[in-house]
mmCIF file of C-alpha atoms in Angstrom:
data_model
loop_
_atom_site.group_PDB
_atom_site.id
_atom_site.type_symbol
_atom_site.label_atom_id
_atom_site.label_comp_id
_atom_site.label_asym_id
_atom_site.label_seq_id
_atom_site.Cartn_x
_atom_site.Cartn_y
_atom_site.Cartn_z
ATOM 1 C CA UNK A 1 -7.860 38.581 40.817
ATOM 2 C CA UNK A 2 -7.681 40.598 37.495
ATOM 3 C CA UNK A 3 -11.084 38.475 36.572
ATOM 4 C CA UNK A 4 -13.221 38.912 39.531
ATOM 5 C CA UNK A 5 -12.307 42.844 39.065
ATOM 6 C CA UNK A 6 -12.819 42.564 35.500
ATOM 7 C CA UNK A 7 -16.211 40.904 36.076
ATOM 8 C CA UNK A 8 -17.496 43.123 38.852
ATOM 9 C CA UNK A 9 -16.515 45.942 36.249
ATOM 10 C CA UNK A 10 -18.430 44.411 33.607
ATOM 11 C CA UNK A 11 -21.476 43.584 36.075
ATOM 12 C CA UNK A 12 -21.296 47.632 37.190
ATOM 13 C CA UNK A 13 -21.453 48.857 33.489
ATOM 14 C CA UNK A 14 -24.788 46.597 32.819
ATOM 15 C CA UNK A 15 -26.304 47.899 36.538
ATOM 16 C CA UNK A 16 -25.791 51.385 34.998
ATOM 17 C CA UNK A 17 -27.220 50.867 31.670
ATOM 18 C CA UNK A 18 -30.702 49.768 33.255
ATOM 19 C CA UNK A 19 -30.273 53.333 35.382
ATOM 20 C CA UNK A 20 -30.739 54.754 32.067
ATOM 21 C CA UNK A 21 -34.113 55.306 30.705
ATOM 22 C CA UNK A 22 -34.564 54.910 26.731
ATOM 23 C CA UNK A 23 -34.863 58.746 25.475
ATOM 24 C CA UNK A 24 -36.323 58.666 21.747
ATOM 25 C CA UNK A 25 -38.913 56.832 19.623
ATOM 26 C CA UNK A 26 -38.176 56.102 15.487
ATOM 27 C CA UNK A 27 -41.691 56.988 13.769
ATOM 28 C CA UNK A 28 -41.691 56.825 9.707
ATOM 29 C CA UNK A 29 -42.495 60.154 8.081
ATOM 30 C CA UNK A 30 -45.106 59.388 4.741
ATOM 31 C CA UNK A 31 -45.058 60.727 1.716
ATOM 32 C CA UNK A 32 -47.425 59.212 -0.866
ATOM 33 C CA UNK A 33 -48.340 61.709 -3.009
ATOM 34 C CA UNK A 34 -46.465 62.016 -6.128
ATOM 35 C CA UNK A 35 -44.076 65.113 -5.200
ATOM 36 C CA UNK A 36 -41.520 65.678 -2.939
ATOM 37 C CA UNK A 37 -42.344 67.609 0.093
ATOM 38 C CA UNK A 38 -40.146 70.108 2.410
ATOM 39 C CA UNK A 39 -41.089 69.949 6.041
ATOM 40 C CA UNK A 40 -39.566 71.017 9.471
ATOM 41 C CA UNK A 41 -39.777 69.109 12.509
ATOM 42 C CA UNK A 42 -38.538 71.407 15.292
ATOM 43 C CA UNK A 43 -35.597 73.286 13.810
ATOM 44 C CA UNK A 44 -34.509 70.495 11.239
ATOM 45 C CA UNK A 45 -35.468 71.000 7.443
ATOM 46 C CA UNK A 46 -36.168 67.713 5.812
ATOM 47 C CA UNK A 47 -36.754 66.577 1.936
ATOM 48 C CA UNK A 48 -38.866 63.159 1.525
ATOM 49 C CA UNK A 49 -39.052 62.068 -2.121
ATOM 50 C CA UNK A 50 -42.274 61.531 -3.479
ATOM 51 C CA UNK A 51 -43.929 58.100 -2.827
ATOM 52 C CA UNK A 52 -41.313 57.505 -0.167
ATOM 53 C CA UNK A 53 -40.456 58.485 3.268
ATOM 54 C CA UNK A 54 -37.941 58.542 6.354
ATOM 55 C CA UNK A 55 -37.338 57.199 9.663
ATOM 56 C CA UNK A 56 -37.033 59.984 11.952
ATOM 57 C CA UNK A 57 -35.730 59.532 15.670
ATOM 58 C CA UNK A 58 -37.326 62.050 18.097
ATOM 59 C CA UNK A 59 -36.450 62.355 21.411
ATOM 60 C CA UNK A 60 -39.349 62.157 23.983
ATOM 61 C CA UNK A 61 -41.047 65.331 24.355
ATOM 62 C CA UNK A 62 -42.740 67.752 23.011
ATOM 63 C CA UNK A 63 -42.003 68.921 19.330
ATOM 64 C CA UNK A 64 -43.098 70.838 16.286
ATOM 65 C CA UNK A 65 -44.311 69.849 12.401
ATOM 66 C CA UNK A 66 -44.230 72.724 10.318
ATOM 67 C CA UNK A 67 -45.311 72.052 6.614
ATOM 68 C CA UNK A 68 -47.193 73.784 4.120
ATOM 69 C CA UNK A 69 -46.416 77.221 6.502
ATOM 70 C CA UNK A 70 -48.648 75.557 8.833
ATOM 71 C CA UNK A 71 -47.377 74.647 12.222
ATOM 72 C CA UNK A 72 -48.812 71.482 14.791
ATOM 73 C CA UNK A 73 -47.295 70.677 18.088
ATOM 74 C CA UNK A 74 -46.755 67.124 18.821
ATOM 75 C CA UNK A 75 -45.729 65.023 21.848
ATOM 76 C CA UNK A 76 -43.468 61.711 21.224
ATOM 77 C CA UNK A 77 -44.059 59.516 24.692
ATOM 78 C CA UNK A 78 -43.224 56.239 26.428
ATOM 79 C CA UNK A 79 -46.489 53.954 26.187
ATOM 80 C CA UNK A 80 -46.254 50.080 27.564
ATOM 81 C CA UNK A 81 -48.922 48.909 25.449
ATOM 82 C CA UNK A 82 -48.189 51.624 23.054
ATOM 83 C CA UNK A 83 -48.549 49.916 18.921
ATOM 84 C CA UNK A 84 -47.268 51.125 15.959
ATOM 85 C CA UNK A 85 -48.015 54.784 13.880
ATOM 86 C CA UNK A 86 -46.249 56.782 11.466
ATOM 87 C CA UNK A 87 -46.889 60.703 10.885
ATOM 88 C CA UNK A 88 -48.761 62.149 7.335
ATOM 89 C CA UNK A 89 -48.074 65.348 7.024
ATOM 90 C CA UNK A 90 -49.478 65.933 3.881
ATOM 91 C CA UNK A 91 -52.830 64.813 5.312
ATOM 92 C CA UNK A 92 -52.989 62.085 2.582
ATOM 93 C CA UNK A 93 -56.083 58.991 2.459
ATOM 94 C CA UNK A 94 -55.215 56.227 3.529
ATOM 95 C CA UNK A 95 -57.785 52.865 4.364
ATOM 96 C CA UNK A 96 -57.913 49.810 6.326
ATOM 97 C CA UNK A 97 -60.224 47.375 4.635
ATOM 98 C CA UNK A 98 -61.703 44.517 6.113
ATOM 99 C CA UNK A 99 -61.591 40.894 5.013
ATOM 100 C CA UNK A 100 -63.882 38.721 6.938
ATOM 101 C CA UNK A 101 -62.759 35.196 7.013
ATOM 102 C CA UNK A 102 -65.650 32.673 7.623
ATOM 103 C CA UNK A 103 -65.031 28.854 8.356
ATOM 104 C CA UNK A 104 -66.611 26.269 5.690
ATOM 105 C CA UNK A 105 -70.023 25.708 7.746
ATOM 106 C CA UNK A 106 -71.414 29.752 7.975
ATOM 107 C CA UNK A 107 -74.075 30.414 6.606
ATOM 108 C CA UNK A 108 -74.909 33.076 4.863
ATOM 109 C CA UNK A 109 -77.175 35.117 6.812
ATOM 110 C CA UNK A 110 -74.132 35.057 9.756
ATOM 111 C CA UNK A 111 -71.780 36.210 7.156
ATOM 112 C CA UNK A 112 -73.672 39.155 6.114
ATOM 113 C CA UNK A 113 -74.741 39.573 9.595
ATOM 114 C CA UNK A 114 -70.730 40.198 10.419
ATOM 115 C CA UNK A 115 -70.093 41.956 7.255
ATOM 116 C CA UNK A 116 -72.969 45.000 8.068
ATOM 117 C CA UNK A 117 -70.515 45.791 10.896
ATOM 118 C CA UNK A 118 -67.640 46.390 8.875
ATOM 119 C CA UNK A 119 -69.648 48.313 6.192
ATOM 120 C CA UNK A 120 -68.964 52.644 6.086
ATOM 121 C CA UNK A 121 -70.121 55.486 3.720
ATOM 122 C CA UNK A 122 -66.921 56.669 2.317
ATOM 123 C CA UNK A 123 -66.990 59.805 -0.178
ATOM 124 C CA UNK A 124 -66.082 59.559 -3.562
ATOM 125 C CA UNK A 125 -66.021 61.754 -6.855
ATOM 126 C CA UNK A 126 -67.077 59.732 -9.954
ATOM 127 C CA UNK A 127 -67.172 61.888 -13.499
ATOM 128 C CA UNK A 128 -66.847 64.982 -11.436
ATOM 129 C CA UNK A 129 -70.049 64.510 -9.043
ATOM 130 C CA UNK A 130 -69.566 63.716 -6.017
ATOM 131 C CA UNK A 131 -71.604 60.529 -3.710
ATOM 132 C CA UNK A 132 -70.933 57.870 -1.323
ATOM 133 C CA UNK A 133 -70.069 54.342 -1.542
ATOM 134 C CA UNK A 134 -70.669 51.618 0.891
ATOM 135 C CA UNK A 135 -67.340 49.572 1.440
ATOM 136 C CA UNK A 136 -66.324 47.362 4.114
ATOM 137 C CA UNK A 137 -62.994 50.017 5.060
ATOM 138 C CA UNK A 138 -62.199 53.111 6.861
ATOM 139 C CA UNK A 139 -60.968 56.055 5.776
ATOM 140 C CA UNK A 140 -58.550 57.923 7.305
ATOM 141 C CA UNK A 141 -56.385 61.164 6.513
ATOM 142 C CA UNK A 142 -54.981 62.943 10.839
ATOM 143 C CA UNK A 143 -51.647 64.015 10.381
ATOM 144 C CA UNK A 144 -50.435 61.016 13.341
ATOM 145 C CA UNK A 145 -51.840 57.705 11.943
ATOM 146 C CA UNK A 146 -52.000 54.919 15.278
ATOM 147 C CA UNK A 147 -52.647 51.259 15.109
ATOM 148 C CA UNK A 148 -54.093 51.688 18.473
ATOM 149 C CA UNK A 149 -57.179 54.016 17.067
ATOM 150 C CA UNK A 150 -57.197 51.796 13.547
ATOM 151 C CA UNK A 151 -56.367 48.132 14.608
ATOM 152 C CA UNK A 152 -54.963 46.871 11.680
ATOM 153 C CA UNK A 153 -53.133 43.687 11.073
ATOM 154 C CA UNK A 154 -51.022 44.296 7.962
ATOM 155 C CA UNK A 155 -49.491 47.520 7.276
ATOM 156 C CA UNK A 156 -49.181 49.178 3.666
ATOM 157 C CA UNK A 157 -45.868 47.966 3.073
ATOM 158 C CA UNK A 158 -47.141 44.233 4.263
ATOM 159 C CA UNK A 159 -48.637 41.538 1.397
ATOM 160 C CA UNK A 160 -51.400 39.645 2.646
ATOM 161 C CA UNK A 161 -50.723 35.880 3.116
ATOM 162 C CA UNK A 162 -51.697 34.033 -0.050
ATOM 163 C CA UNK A 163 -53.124 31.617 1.889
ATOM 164 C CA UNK A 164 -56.407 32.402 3.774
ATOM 165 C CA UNK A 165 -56.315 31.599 7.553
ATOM 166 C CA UNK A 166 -57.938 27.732 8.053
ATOM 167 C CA UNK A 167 -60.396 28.376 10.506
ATOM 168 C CA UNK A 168 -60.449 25.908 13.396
ATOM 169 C CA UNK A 169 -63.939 24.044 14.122
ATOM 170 C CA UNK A 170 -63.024 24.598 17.523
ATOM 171 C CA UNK A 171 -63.140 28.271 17.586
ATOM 172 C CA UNK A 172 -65.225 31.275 16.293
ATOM 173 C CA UNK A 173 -66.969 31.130 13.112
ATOM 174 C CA UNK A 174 -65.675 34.430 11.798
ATOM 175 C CA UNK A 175 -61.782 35.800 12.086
ATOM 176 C CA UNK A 176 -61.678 39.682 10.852
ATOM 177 C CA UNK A 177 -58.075 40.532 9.550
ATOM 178 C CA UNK A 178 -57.827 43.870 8.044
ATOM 179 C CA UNK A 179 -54.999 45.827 6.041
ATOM 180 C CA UNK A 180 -53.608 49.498 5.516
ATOM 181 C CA UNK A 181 -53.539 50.947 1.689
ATOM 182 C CA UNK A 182 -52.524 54.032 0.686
ATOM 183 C CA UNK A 183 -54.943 55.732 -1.579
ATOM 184 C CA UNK A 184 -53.189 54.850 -4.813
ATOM 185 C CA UNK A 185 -52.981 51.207 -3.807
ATOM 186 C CA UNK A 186 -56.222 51.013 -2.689
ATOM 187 C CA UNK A 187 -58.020 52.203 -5.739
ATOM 188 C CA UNK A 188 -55.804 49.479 -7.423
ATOM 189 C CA UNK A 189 -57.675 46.854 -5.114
ATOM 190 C CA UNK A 190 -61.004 48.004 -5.634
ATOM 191 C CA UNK A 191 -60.592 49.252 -9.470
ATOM 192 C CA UNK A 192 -57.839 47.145 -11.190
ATOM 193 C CA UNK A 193 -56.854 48.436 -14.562
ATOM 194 C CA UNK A 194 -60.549 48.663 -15.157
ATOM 195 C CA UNK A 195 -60.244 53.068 -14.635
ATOM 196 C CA UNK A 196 -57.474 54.482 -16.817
ATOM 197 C CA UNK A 197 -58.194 57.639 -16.483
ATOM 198 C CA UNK A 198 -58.157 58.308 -12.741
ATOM 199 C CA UNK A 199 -59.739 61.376 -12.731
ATOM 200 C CA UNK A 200 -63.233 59.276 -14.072
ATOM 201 C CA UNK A 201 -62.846 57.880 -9.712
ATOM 202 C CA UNK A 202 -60.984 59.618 -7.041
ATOM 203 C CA UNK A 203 -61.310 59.935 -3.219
ATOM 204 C CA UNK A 204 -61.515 63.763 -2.265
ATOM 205 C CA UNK A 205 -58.177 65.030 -0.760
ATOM 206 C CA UNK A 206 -59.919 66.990 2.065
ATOM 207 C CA UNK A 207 -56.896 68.219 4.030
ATOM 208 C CA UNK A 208 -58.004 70.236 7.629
ATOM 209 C CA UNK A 209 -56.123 73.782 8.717
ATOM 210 C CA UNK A 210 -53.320 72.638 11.344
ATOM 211 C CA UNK A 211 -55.502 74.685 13.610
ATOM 212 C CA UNK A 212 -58.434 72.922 13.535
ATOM 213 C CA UNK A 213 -57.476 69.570 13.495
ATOM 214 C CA UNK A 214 -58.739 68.124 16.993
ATOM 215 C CA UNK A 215 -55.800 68.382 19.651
ATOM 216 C CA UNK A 216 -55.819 66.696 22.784
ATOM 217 C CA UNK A 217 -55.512 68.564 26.126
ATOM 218 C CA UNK A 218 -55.630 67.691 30.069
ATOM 219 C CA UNK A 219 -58.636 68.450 31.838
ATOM 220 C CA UNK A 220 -58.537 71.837 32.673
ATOM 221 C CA UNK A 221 -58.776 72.132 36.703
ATOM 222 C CA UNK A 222 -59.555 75.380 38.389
ATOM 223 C CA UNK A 223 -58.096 74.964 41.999
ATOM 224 C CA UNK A 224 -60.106 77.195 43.583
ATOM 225 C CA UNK A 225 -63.110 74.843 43.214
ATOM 226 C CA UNK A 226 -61.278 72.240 45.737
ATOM 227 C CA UNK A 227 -62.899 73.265 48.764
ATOM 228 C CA UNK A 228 -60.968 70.683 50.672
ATOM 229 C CA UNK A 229 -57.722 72.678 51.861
ATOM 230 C CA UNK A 230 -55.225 69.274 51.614
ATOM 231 C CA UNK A 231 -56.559 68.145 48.738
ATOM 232 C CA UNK A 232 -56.424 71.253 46.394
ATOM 233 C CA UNK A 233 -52.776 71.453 47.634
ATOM 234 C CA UNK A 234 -52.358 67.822 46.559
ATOM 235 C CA UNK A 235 -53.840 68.391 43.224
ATOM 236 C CA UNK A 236 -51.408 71.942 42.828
ATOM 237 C CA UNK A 237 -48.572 69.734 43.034
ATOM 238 C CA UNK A 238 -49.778 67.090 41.003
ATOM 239 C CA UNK A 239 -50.731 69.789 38.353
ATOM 240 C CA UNK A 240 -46.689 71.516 38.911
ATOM 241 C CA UNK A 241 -45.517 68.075 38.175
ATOM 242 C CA UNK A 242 -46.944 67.429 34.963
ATOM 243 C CA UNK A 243 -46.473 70.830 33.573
ATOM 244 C CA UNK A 244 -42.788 70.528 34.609
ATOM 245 C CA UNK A 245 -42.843 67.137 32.651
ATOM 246 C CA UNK A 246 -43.305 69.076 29.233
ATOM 247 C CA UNK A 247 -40.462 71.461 29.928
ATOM 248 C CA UNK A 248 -38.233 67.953 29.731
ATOM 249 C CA UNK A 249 -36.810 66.035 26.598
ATOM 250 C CA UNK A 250 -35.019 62.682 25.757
ATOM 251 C CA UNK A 251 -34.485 60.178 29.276
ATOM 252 C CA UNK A 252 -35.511 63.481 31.737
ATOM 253 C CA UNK A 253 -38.968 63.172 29.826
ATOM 254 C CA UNK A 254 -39.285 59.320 29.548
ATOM 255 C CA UNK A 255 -37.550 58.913 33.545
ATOM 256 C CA UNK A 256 -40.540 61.739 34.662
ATOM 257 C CA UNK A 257 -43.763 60.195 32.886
ATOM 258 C CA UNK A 258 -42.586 56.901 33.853
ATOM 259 C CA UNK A 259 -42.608 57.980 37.774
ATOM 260 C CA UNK A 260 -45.675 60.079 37.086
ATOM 261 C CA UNK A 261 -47.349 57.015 35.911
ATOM 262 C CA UNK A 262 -46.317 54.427 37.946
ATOM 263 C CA UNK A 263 -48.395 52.020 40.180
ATOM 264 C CA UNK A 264 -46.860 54.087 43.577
ATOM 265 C CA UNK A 265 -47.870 57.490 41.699
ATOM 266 C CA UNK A 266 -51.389 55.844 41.053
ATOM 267 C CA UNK A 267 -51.802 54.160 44.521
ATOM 268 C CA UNK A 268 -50.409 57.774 45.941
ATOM 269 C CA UNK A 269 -52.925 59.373 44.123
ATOM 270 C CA UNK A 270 -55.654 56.936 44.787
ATOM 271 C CA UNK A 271 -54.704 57.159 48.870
ATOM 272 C CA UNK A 272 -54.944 61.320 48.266
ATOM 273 C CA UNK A 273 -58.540 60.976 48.284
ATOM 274 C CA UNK A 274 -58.243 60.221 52.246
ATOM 275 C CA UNK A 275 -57.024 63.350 52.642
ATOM 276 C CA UNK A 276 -60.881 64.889 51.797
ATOM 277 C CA UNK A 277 -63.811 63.329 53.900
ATOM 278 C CA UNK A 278 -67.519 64.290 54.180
ATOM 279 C CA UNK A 279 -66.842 66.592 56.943
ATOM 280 C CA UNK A 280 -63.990 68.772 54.766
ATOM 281 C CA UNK A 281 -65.730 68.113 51.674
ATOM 282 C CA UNK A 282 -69.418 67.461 51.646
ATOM 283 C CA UNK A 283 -69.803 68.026 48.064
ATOM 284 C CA UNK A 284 -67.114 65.884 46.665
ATOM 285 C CA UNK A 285 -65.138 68.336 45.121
ATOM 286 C CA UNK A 286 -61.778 66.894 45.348
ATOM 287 C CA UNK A 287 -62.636 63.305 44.017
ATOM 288 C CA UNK A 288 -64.644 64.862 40.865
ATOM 289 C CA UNK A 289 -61.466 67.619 40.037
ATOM 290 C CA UNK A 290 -58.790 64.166 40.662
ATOM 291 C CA UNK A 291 -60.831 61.789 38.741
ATOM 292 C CA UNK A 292 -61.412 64.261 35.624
ATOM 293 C CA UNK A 293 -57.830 64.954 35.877
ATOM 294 C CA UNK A 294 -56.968 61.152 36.283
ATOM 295 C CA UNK A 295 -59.408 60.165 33.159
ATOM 296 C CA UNK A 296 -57.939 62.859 30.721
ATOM 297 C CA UNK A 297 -54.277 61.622 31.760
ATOM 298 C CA UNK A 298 -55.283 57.940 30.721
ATOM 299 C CA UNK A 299 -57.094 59.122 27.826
ATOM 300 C CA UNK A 300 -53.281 59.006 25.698
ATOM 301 C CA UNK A 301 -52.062 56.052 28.260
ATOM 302 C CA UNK A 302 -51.310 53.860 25.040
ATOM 303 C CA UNK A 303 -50.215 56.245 22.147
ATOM 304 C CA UNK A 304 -46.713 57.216 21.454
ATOM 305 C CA UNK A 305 -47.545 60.178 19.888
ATOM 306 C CA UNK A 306 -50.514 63.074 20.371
ATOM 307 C CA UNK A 307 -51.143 66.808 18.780
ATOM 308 C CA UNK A 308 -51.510 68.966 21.805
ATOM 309 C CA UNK A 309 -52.335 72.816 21.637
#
């Protein structure tokens, strides 16, 4: 008897633990450059050594950056198909360079053909003047770095396999892997010891204002445009719902946007359109203010982390 209670008290505790949603995301803080920095994120001063950096748990929600007496809101979020990213405060270059793997039999036009695609102007400084070079990498420097925006297969702390992938006959001719650098470690790639003094070659450190770095925002919906009486009060509470999301941290945020985004939540919303019709609505105003909203929502679907105003 003392087992089946034992068991049906173990079997309780797991059904509770699912009840429970996961509150907080770990994202690593950068710091390449070759100081230490001071930063805040919310209320908590932090110290990351130069050419280092921390993990840093935030609870979901929204949250602050301050650095450089420069402030950026943030929101940390649930995201199913959501990929890795890490946060550069100090605005610092990075670059994900391509390496186009080709099987035996391409030829060459195909390869170049490929290789155009990968191809960007990226600014340099060479003796002091500054001009582009062509290289088969992007550059990037936002302050929340996402493999979702930058698809790359091998992060900065990754090596690249020795080995280069044996492409199968039986598939495409080309395979495109491509790999994250920090500056530093990319100017070692391109340059070798060839530059020793690295002023003769740098990458301009361009760092934006906080304020004008480009911060996402929901599509702004004036209610009074709805002309369709059950549909603008549809869209009032959907609008009340998501602005009570962002007063919400930790599990309250994660269990809301969950529900908010679920498959009833979208077929509710998709059925809402029902509630307008040609007669109440002749101009469509409902299903243009819902799908605007709808599209802006989806827009951050997949990230873990956005700047917001």
């Amino acid at each position: 008897m003392k087992l089946v209670k034992y068991i049906l008290l173990f079997a309780s505790s797991l059904s509770l633990v699912g009840c429970f949603e996961k509150g907080s995301l770990n994202r690593w803080i950068d710091n390449p450059t070759a100081n230490e920095i001071k930063l805040k994120i919310d209320n908590t001063e932090l110290t990351i050594p130069a050419r280092s950096g921390i993990d840093y748990e935030f609870d979901f929600g929204k949250h602050t950056l301050t650095y450089n007496n420069e402030t950026l809101t943030f929101v940390v979020k649930p995201a199913k198909l959501g990929t890795t990213s890490f946060i550069n405060p100090t605005q610092s270059n990075y670059f994900v360079r391509s390496i186009i793997l080709a099987a035996p039999n391409t030829n060459n036009e195909e390869y170049e053909k490929v290789a155009r695609k990968e191809l960007r102007n990226i600014p340099v400084i060479i003796d002091g003047v500054r001009r582009e070079f062509t290289l088969p990498a992007k550059l990037i420097n936002d302050v929340i770095i996402d493999r979702y925006d930058n698809n790359w297969d091998y992060s900065y702390d990754e090596e690249l396999p020795k080995e280069e992938a044996d492409l199968s006959k039986n598939t495409t001719n080309f395979e495109i892997k491509r790999k994250l650098y920090r500056q530093n470690d990319y100017l070692k790639y391109l340059l070798g010891d060839e530059v020793r003094d690295k002023d003769e070659f740098i990458f301009p450190y361009e760092p934006q204002k906080f304020e004008k770095i480009k911060k996402y925002s929901f599509a702004k919906i004036n209610l009074n445009e709805i002309t369709c009486e059950p549909g603008r009060e549809y869209m009032k509470n959907l609008l009340d719902n998501w602005e009570h999301l962002f007063t919400l941290k930790g599990g309250d945020f994660a269990s809301s946007y969950n529900k908010l985004v679920s498959d009833d939540e979208n077929h509710k919303n998709s059925e809402s359109e029902k509630l307008c019709t040609q007669e109440n609505d002749p101009n469509k105003t409902y299903h243009k203010n819902l799908t605007k909203f709808l599209k802006s929502i989806n827009d951050v679907r997949d990230v873990h982390l956005y700047v917001i105003n």
